[in-house]
Tab-separated table of C-alpha atoms in Angstrom:
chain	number	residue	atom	x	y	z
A	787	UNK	CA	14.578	-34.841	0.510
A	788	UNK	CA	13.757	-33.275	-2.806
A	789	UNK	CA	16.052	-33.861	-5.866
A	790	UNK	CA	17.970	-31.390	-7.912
A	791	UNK	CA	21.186	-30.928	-10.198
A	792	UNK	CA	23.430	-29.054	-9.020
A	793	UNK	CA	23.319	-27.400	-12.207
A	794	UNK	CA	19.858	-26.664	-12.097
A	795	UNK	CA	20.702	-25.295	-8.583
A	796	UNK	CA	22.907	-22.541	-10.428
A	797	UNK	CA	21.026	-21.720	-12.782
A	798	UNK	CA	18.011	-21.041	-10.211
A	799	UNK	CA	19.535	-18.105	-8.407
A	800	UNK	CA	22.982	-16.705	-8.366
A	801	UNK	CA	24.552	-18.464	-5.889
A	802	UNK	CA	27.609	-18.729	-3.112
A	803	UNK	CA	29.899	-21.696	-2.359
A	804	UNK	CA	30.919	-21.318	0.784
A	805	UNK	CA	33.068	-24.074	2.745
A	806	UNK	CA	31.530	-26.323	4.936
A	807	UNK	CA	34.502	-29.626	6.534
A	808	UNK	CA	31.971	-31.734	8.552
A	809	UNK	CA	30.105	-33.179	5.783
A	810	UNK	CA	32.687	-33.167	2.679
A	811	UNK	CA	30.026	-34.901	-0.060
A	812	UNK	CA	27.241	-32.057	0.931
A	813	UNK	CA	28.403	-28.552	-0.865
A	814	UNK	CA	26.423	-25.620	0.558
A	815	UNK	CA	25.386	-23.138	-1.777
A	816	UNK	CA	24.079	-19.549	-1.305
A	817	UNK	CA	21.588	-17.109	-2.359
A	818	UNK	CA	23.534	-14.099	-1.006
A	819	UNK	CA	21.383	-11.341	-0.120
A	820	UNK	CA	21.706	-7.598	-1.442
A	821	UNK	CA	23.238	-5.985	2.134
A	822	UNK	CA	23.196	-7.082	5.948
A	823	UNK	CA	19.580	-5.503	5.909
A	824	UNK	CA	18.226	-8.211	3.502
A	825	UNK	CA	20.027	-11.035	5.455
A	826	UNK	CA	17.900	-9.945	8.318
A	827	UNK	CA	14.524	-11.784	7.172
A	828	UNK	CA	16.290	-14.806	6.180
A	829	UNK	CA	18.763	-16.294	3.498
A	830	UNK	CA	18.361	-19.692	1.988
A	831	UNK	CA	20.941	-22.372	1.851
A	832	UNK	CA	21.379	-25.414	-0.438
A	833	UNK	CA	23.019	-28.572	1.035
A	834	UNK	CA	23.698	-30.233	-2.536
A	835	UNK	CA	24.653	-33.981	-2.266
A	836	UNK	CA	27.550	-34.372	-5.173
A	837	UNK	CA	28.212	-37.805	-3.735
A	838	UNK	CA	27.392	-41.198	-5.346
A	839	UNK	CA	25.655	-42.311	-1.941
A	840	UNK	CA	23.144	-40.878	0.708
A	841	UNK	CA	24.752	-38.171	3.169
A	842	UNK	CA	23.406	-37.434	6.468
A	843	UNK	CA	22.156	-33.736	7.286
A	844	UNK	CA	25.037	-31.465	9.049
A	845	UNK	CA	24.335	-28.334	9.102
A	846	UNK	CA	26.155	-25.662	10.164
A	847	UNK	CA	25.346	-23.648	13.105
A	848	UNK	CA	27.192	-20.382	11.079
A	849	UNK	CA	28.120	-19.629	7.426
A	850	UNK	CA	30.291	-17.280	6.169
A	851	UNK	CA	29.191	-15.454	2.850
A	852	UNK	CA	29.693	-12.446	0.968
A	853	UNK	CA	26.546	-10.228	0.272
A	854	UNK	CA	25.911	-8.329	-3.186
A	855	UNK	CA	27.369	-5.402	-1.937
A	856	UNK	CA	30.450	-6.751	-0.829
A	857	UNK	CA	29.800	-7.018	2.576
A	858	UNK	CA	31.441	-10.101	4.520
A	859	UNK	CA	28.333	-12.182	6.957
A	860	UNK	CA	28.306	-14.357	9.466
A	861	UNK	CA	24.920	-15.619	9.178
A	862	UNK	CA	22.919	-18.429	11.794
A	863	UNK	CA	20.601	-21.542	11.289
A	864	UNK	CA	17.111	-20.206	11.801
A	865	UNK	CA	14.935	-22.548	9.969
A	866	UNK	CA	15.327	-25.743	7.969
A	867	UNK	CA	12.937	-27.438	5.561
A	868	UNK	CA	14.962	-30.721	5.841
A	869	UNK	CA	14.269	-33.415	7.804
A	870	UNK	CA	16.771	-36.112	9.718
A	871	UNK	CA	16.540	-38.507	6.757
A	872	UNK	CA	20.062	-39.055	4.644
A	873	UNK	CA	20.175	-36.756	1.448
A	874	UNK	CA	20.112	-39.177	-1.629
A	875	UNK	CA	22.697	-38.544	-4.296
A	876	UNK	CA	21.893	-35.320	-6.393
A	877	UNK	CA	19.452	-34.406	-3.633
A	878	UNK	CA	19.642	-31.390	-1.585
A	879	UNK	CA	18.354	-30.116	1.849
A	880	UNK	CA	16.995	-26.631	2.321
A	881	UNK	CA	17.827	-24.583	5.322
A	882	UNK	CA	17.505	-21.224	6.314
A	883	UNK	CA	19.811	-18.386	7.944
A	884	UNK	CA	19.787	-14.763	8.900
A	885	UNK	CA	21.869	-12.231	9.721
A	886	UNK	CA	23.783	-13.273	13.367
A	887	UNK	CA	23.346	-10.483	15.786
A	888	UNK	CA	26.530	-10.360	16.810
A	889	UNK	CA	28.144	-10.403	13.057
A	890	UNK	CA	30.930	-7.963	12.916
A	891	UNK	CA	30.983	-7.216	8.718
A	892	UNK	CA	34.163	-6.827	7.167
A	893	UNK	CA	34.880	-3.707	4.833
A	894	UNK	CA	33.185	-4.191	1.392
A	895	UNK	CA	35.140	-5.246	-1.475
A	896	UNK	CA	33.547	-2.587	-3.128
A	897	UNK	CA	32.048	0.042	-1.084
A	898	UNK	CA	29.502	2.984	-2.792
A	899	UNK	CA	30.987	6.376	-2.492
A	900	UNK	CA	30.500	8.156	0.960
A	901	UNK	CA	28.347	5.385	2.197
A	902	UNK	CA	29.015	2.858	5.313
A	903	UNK	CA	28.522	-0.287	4.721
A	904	UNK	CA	25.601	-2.477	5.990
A	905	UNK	CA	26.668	-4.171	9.203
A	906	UNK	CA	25.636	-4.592	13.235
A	907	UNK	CA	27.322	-1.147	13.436
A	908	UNK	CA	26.459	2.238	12.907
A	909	UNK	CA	25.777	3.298	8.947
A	910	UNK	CA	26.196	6.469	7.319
A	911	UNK	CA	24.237	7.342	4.213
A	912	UNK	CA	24.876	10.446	2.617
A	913	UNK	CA	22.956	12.213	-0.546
A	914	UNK	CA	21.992	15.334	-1.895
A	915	UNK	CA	19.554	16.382	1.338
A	916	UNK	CA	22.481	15.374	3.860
A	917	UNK	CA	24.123	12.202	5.971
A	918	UNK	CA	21.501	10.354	7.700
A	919	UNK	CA	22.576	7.678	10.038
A	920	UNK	CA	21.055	5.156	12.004
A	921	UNK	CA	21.472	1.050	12.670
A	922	UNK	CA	20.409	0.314	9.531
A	923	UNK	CA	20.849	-3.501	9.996
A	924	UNK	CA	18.116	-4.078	12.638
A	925	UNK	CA	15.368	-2.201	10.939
A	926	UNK	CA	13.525	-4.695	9.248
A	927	UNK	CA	9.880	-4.916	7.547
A	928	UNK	CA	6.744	-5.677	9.464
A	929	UNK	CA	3.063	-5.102	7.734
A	930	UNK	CA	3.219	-4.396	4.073
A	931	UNK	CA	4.383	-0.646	2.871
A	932	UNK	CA	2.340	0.114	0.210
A	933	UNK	CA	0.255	3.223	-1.130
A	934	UNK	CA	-2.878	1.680	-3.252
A	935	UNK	CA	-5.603	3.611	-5.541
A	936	UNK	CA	-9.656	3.088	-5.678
A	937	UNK	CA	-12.623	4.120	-7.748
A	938	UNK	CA	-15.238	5.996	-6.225
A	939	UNK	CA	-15.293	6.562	-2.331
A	940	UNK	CA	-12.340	3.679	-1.738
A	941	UNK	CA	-9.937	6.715	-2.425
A	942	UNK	CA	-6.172	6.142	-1.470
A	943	UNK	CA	-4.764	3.911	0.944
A	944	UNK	CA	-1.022	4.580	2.113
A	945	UNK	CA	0.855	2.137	4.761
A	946	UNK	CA	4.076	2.518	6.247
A	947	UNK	CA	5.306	-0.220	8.535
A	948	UNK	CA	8.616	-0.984	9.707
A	949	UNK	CA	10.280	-3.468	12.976
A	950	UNK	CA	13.384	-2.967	14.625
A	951	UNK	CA	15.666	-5.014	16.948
A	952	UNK	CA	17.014	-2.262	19.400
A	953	UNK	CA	19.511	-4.595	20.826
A	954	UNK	CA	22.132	-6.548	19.397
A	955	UNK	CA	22.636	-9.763	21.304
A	956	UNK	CA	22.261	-13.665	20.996
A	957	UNK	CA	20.629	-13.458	24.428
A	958	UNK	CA	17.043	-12.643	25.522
A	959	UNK	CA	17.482	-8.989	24.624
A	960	UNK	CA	17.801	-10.446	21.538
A	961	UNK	CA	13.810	-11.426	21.342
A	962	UNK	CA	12.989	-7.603	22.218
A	963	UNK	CA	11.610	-5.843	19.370
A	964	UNK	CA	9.247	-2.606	18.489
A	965	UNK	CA	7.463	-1.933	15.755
A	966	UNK	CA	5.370	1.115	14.336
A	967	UNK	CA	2.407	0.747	11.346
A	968	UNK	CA	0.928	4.261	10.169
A	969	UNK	CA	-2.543	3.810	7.677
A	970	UNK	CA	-3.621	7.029	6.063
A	971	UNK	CA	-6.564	7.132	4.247
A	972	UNK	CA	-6.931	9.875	1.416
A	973	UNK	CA	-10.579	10.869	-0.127
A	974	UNK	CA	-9.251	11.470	-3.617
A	975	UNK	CA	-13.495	11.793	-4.587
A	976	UNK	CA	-13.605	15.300	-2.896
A	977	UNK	CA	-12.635	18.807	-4.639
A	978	UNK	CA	-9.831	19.447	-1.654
A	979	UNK	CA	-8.976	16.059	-1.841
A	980	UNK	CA	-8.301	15.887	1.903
A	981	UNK	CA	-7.131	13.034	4.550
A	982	UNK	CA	-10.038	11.524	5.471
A	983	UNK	CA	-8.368	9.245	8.408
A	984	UNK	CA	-5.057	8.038	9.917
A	985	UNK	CA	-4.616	5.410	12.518
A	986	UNK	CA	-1.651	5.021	13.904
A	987	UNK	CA	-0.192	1.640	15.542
A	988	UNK	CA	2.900	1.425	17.894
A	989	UNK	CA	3.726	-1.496	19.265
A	990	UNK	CA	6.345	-4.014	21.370
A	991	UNK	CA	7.004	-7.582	21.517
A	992	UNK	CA	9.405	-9.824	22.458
A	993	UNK	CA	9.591	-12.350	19.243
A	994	UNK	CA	11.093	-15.739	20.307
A	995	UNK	CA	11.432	-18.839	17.699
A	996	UNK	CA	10.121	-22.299	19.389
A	997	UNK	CA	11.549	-24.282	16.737
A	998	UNK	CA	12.752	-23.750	13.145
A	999	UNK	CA	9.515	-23.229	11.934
A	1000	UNK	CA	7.355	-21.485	14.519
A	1001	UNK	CA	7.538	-17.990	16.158
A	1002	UNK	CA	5.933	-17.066	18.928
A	1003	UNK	CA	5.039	-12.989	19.882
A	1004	UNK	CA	4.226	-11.199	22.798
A	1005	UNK	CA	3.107	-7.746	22.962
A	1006	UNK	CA	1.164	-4.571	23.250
A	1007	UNK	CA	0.080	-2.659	20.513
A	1008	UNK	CA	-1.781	0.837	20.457
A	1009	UNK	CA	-4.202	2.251	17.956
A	1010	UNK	CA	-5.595	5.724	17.952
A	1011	UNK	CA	-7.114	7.545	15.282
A	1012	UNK	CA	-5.235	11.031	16.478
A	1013	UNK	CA	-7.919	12.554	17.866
A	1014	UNK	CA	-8.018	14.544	21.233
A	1015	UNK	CA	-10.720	14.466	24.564
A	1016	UNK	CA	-14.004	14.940	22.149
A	1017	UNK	CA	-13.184	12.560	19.247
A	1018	UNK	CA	-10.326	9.721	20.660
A	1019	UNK	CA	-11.011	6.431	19.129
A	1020	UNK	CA	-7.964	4.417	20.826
A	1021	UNK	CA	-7.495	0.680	22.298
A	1022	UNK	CA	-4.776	-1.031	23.803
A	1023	UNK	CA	-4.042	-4.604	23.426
A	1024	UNK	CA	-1.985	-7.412	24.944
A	1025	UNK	CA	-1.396	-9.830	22.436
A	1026	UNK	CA	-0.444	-13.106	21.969
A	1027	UNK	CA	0.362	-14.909	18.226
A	1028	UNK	CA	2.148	-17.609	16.976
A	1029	UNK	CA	3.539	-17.932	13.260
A	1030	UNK	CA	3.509	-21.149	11.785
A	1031	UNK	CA	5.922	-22.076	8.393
A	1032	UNK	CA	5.004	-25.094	6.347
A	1033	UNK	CA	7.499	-25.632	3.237
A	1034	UNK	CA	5.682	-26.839	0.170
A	1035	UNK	CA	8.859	-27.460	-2.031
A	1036	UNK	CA	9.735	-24.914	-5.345
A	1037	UNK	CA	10.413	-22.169	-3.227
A	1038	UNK	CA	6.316	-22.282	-1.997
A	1039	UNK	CA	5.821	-21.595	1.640
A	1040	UNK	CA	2.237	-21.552	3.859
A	1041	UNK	CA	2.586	-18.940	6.639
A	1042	UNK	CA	-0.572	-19.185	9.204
A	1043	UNK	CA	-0.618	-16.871	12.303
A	1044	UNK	CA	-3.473	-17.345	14.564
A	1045	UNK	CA	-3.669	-14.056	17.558
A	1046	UNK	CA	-5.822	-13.501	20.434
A	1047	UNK	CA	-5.692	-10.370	22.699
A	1048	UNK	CA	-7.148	-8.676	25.885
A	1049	UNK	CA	-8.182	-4.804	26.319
A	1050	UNK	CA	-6.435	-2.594	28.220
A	1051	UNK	CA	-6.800	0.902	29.537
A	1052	UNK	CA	-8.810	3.592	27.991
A	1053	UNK	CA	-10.365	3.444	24.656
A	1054	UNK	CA	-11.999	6.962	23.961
A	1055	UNK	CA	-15.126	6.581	21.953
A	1056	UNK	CA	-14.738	3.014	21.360
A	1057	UNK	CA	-15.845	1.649	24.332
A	1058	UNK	CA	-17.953	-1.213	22.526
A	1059	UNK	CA	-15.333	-1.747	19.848
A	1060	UNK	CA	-15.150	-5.464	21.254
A	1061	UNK	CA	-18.223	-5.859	19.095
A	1062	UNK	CA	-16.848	-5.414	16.250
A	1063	UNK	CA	-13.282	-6.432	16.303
A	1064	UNK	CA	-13.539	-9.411	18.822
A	1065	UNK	CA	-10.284	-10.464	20.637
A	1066	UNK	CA	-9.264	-12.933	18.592
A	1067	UNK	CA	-7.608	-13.096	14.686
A	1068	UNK	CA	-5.769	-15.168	12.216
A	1069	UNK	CA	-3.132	-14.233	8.926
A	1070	UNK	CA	-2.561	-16.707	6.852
A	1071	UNK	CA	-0.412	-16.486	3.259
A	1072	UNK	CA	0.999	-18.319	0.445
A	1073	UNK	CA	3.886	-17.207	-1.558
A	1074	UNK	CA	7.172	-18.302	-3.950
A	1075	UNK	CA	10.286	-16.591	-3.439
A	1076	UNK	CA	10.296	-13.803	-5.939
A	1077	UNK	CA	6.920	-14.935	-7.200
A	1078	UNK	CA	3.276	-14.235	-6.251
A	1079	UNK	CA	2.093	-13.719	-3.046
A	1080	UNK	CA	-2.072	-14.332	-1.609
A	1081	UNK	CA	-2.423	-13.363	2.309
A	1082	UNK	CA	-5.402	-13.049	4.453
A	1083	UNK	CA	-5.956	-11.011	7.661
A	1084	UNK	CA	-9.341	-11.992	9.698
A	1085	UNK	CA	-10.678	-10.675	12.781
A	1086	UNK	CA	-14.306	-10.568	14.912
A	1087	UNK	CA	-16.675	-11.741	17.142
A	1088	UNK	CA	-18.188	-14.814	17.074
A	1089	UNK	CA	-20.781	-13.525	19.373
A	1090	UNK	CA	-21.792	-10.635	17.420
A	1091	UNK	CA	-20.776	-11.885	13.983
A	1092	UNK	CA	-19.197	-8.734	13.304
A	1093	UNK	CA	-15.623	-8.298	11.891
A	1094	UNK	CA	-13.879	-7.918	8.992
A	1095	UNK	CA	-11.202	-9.544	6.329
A	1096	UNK	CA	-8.537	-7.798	4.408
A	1097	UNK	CA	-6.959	-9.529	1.099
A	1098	UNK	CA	-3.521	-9.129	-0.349
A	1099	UNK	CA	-2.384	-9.958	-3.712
A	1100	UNK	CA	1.604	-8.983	-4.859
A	1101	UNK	CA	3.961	-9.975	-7.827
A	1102	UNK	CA	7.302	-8.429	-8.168
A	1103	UNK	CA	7.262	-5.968	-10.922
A	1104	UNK	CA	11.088	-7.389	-12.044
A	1105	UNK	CA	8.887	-10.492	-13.470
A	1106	UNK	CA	7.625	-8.567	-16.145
A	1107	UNK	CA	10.794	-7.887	-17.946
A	1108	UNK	CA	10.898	-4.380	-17.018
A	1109	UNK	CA	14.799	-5.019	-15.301
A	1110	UNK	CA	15.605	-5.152	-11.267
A	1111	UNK	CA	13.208	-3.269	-9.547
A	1112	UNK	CA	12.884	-3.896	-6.070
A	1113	UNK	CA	8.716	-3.379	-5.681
A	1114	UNK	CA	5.303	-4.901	-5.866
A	1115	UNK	CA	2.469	-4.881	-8.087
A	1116	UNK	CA	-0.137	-4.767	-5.029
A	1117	UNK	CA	-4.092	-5.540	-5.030
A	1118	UNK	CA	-6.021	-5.152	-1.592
A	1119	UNK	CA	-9.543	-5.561	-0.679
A	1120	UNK	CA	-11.677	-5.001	2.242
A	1121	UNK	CA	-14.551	-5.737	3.678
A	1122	UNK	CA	-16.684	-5.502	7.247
A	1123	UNK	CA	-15.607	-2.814	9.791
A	1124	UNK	CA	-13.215	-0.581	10.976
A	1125	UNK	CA	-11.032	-0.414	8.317
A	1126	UNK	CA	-9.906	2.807	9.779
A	1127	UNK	CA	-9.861	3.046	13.053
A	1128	UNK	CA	-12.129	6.163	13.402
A	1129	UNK	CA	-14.712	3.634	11.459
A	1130	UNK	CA	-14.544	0.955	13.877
A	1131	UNK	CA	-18.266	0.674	13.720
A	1132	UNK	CA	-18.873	1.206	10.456
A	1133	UNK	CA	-18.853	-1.336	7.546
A	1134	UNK	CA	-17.214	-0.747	4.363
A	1135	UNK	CA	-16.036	-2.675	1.298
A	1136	UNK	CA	-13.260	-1.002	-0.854
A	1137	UNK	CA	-10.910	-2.809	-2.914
A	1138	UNK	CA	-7.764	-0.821	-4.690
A	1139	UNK	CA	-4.852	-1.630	-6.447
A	1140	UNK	CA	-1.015	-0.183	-6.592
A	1141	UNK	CA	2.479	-0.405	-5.519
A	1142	UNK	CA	4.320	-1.849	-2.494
A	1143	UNK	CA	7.792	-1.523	-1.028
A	1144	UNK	CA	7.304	-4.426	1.248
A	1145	UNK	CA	4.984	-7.749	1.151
């Protein structure tokens, strides 16, 4: 167990009490998240021992909280970085929750004019082009979203990634998810400035936690590069990949996701793409909550000793004092082959630097 204040505890994060009767001497506290969207990748909890002696760990199956917006949640234990051992006095236990998928969100305190609130249901959004709606609440983020700039032949880099749960249950539709990752490539060194590749990456998985701290995927995914019957570059993959957490304390976490796949189907020109991207690959990150972020993405072929590595780097711009904005300051490198698809044999090293939405 680590040990804090609870004062130090406030002052942290802006933080929740919510009720909690089987442990009295153990206070939960917490971090509520902006909407039912952001509850959706996780909320943390605080167990705070205000007792004089050491409490055992009780935790709560559900919590009730009220997010930014004003939205009432009934959020669920997913992950805990507490073990079985009593709290000691002024110590607290971490745990984390997200978003149950049954939740049925109250009405807002405060509600945003002409706009539904987050929830399990159906929301409305309305602005100056029109009302979209959608289920907001199970879209959730995936890869990283990000559009970065190079020097020289690098050009632009633009990534759009998003997951979404298309069924709201506690069951084993639950686990079913889909999940769609566009990467254009833009040769900002040419006069026309044109798009010099896209590959585009649907996919679906069923996503099933093990334990509190390990998720296991899987899937099939699909790349193509676009192109028709003279220049298809596509492959299909069944995948397998588990996610690993390891809690380091301070709000640090280690995140390492090894993956191994077979090939499917047809694969256009890229019949000997198993050269160069293998059938095997491992992510691995390290990150603080609201603080800097390093993650690795490796693949290849032992055999052939061809593949490639791709490095992220993020900080949230808020840190700099510029007030609450919700994006990245975002580095990535590459280098080995296929960074595009349509390159899959081809090896490149670009590294660029901009903005993301998502980490």
């Amino acid at each position: 167990m680590q040990k804090i204040t609870l004062s130090a505890a406030l002052a942290a994060a802006p933080m929740l009490l919510v009720s909690h009767p089987a442990a009295a001497q153990l206070r939960p506290l917490v971090e509520p998240p902006a909407s039912a969207a952001g509850a959706l990748s996780g909320v943390d909890v605080f167990l705070i021992n205000e007792g004089k002696e050491a409490a055992p760990v009780d935790a709560p199956s559900t919590i009730q909280t009220i997010a930014r917006d004003g939205t009432a949640l009934t959020l669920e234990l997913i992950r805990s970085t507490a073990d079985t051992a009593p709290v000691a006095p002024g110590g607290f236990a971490r745990l984390r929750y997200r978003l149950a998928p049954l939740a049925r969100a109250a009405e807002p305190r405060v509600a945003a004019a002409r706009t539904t609130p987050q929830g399990p249901g159906e929301q409305v959004a309305t602005t100056g082009r029109g009302t979209a709606s959608g289920f907001l609440s199970r879209f959730g983020p995936f890869e990283p979203t990000y559009g970065v700039v190079g020097t020289g032949d690098s050009g632009a880099k633009v990534q759009l990634s998003f997951a979404m749960q298309p069924f709201a249950s506690t069951g084993p539709a639950s686990y079913i998810k889909v999940a769609y990752t566009q990467t254009i490539f833009w040769a900002l060194d040419q006069p026309s400035g044109p798009i010099r590749a896209t590959t585009y990456s649907p996919e679906a998985f069923i996503d099933v936690p093990l334990n509190p701290t390990t998720q296991l995927s899987l899937g099939y995914r699909h790349d193509s590069n676009g192109g028709g019957v003279t220049n298809s570059v596509d492959i299909n993959r069944l995948y397998a990949r588990v996610n690993k957490t390891f809690a380091l304390g301070n709000d640090w976490r280690i995140d390492i996701a090894p993956q191994g796949w077979v090939y499917v189907g047809t694969q256009g020109l890229a019949g000997d793409i198993e050269r160069f991207y293998g059938n095997a690959a491992l992510a691995t990150s390290i990150e603080q909550k609201d603080g800097v972020k390093f993650a690795l993405y490796a693949r290849g072929n032992p055999g052939t000793r061809q593949g490639s590595a791709e490095f992220f780097a993020s900080y949230p711009i808020k840190r700099f004092g510029v007030g609450d904005v919700g994006l990245y300051l975002f580095g990535q490198a590459f280098h080995g082959f296929g960074e595009a698809l349509s390159d899959y044999n081809r090896a490149d090293t670009h590294a660029r630097i901009g903005i993301a939405l998502t980490r």
